[in-house]
């Protein structure tokens, strides 16, 4: 089946809550706010600016302003391939395409779009930026989209069978301190495919080990042609 349009509901202040609704989980803190006006003064490589962010609000502002040209800058111009690698790797490990997948820091929907192309039908996207979520919504790949700060607790009655992430677990973004809260969203034996900044990988590995996750693949791989820009691509399974 083809995923229907994502839905947004009025946010409730405080922590994020994902609950039940007709047709599946809905994040009760989602609201696509109007994009803020103003220009972003950025270096020649916008990825460098993103990786030097120092606060949640700065990240939200940057991505809200960057949303409409993000795909052009990151995928077309810079040639970043991490999102495709994450999606393709999940497809190798998860054969049941109806498995509910949560896309952590879904951005404009690159991972979800590829997963939908590969046959996945139940994808939820979480992201900090309302404007990025608006772009992701246009892809039609997601059943649900939620505005969420992954560094805060997320309450949910639903559990996902897989979690993907590309471009979120990196410098200036989300650190390993978020791992326990993220793992709480997952079912026993859930599959994890994450792209993690190499400098952050040791702290993420410690958190996954503490959760007794089995790391079945772990490798630093290039994500930008002609550069030494690497990501640590991992596959792990939670215990039963």
XYZ file of C-alpha atoms in Angstrom:
240
model
C 0.000 0.000 0.000
C 1.051 3.588 -0.544
C 1.572 5.603 2.658
C -1.038 8.298 3.138
C -0.237 11.906 3.967
C 1.335 12.638 7.323
C -0.868 14.301 9.903
C -0.110 17.124 12.298
C -1.862 18.000 15.537
C -1.638 20.905 17.960
C 1.379 20.531 20.264
C 1.194 20.028 23.983
C 4.014 21.830 25.838
C 6.656 19.781 27.621
C 7.711 16.361 26.526
C 6.853 14.672 23.273
C 4.001 12.170 23.420
C 3.288 9.649 20.711
C -0.019 7.888 21.265
C -2.659 5.903 19.418
C -5.048 7.268 16.865
C -7.130 5.727 14.126
C -4.618 4.291 11.677
C -1.572 4.388 13.920
C 0.578 6.502 16.211
C 0.387 10.280 16.181
C 2.841 12.619 17.841
C 0.828 15.009 19.972
C 3.488 17.696 19.792
C 3.530 18.128 16.036
C 2.767 21.482 14.525
C 4.148 22.803 11.256
C 4.846 26.424 12.086
C 5.362 29.134 9.510
C 8.888 29.405 8.288
C 10.776 32.308 9.821
C 11.909 35.000 7.467
C 15.469 36.142 7.233
C 18.613 34.953 5.530
C 21.278 32.564 6.747
C 24.853 33.722 6.441
C 26.744 30.485 5.938
C 30.277 29.380 4.991
C 31.065 27.934 1.578
C 30.285 24.471 2.971
C 26.904 24.647 4.762
C 27.569 21.251 6.321
C 30.364 22.799 8.359
C 27.976 25.328 9.807
C 25.483 22.623 10.680
C 28.143 20.605 12.450
C 29.153 23.573 14.600
C 25.696 24.208 16.075
C 25.669 24.765 19.830
C 22.021 24.841 20.875
C 18.661 23.302 20.056
C 17.197 26.674 19.102
C 20.132 27.444 16.801
C 19.619 24.082 15.117
C 15.908 24.685 14.658
C 16.524 28.135 13.146
C 19.206 26.890 10.779
C 17.171 23.981 9.462
C 13.955 25.977 9.222
C 15.764 28.500 7.016
C 17.690 25.835 5.081
C 14.815 23.411 4.436
C 13.845 24.417 0.903
C 17.380 24.202 -0.467
C 18.718 21.475 1.815
C 18.369 18.649 -0.714
C 20.131 20.689 -3.372
C 23.001 21.685 -1.067
C 23.526 18.324 0.619
C 22.589 15.676 -1.915
C 22.932 17.319 -5.318
C 25.823 19.689 -4.715
C 27.798 18.025 -1.903
C 26.900 14.510 -3.026
C 26.275 13.130 0.465
C 25.223 9.468 0.287
C 24.663 8.551 3.940
C 20.860 8.525 3.717
C 20.814 6.082 0.802
C 23.373 3.839 2.496
C 21.307 3.683 5.697
C 18.070 2.859 3.861
C 19.661 0.229 1.638
C 21.324 -1.423 4.621
C 18.058 -1.621 6.568
C 16.461 -3.314 3.572
C 19.157 -5.995 3.720
C 18.448 -6.785 7.361
C 14.665 -6.309 7.567
C 12.745 -8.449 5.107
C 9.257 -7.636 6.383
C 8.437 -4.386 4.637
C 5.445 -3.794 6.934
C 7.784 -3.429 9.928
C 7.123 -0.061 11.614
C 10.222 2.093 11.153
C 11.121 5.288 13.003
C 13.372 7.734 11.137
C 15.283 9.726 13.766
C 16.044 13.235 12.536
C 14.232 12.555 9.277
C 14.946 16.012 7.851
C 13.526 16.445 4.361
C 12.770 12.736 4.098
C 15.679 11.292 2.134
C 15.874 8.060 4.141
C 12.099 7.623 4.212
C 11.815 8.225 0.481
C 14.368 5.529 -0.249
C 12.721 3.133 2.208
C 9.359 3.681 0.503
C 10.991 2.925 -2.841
C 12.266 -0.321 -1.307
C 8.749 -1.265 -0.229
C 8.526 -0.148 3.409
C 4.996 0.993 4.168
C 4.911 2.134 7.807
C 7.446 4.906 8.430
C 7.319 7.569 11.135
C 9.615 10.583 10.877
C 10.819 12.621 13.858
C 12.623 15.918 13.432
C 13.325 19.144 15.295
C 12.501 21.472 12.393
C 8.906 22.148 11.314
C 10.093 23.395 7.922
C 12.103 20.236 7.263
C 9.054 18.169 8.234
C 6.971 20.129 5.734
C 9.386 19.110 2.976
C 9.356 15.500 4.206
C 5.552 15.509 4.123
C 5.605 16.290 0.395
C 7.461 13.042 -0.320
C 4.436 10.970 0.659
C 6.784 8.405 2.201
C 5.708 8.826 5.823
C 2.603 7.594 7.616
C 3.284 10.038 10.454
C 5.592 12.986 11.079
C 6.396 14.479 14.473
C 8.241 17.575 15.609
C 10.488 16.155 18.330
C 13.646 17.085 20.204
C 15.389 13.728 20.573
C 17.338 15.000 23.565
C 14.085 15.189 25.588
C 11.968 12.272 26.865
C 9.503 10.866 24.347
C 6.383 9.166 25.687
C 4.877 6.536 23.430
C 2.355 3.730 23.549
C 3.741 2.360 20.286
C 6.972 0.515 19.620
C 8.907 0.401 16.374
C 10.540 -2.653 14.858
C 13.390 -0.674 13.327
C 15.150 2.661 13.724
C 17.151 4.502 11.088
C 19.128 7.714 11.299
C 21.421 9.658 8.977
C 22.889 13.093 9.656
C 21.537 13.371 13.195
C 24.109 11.629 15.386
C 26.912 14.009 14.493
C 28.796 16.967 15.899
C 26.593 19.929 16.753
C 23.510 17.718 16.815
C 22.402 14.754 18.969
C 24.887 12.950 21.226
C 24.880 9.489 22.780
C 23.015 10.831 25.799
C 19.842 10.477 23.708
C 20.332 6.749 23.110
C 18.389 5.382 26.136
C 15.342 7.490 25.280
C 15.492 6.490 21.630
C 15.850 2.783 22.433
C 12.736 3.037 24.616
C 10.762 3.636 21.409
C 11.738 0.234 20.004
C 10.371 -3.288 20.202
C 12.441 -6.184 21.547
C 14.754 -7.495 18.809
C 14.346 -4.255 16.832
C 16.921 -3.515 14.147
C 18.982 -0.337 14.262
C 20.800 1.197 11.283
C 22.470 4.465 12.151
C 25.092 6.704 10.577
C 27.180 8.176 13.402
C 30.035 10.666 13.307
C 33.285 8.700 13.852
C 34.298 10.944 16.757
C 31.004 10.155 18.510
C 30.955 6.427 17.808
C 32.820 5.307 20.996
C 30.211 6.938 23.237
C 27.363 5.456 21.177
C 28.992 2.032 21.317
C 29.099 2.250 25.108
C 25.403 3.095 25.267
C 24.457 0.259 22.921
C 26.595 -2.184 24.884
C 24.888 -1.063 28.087
C 21.535 -1.858 26.455
C 22.857 -5.332 25.500
C 22.386 -4.573 21.818
C 24.179 -6.917 19.443
C 26.270 -4.909 16.969
C 26.364 -7.005 13.819
C 28.042 -4.477 11.515
C 30.245 -1.480 12.226
C 32.358 0.332 9.666
C 33.600 3.817 8.838
C 32.499 4.524 5.265
C 32.861 7.545 2.932
C 29.756 9.675 2.409
C 31.063 12.426 0.103
C 32.839 11.583 -3.162
C 36.318 13.049 -3.474
C 36.618 13.905 0.224
C 37.751 12.186 3.414
C 34.336 12.798 5.009
C 33.363 9.572 6.768
C 30.450 8.277 8.805
C 30.384 5.255 11.083
C 27.648 3.032 9.714
C 26.317 0.499 12.219
C 23.722 -2.246 12.336
C 22.543 -3.550 15.705
C 19.734 -5.632 17.143
C 18.137 -5.149 20.531
C 17.804 -8.147 22.841
C 14.545 -10.101 22.970
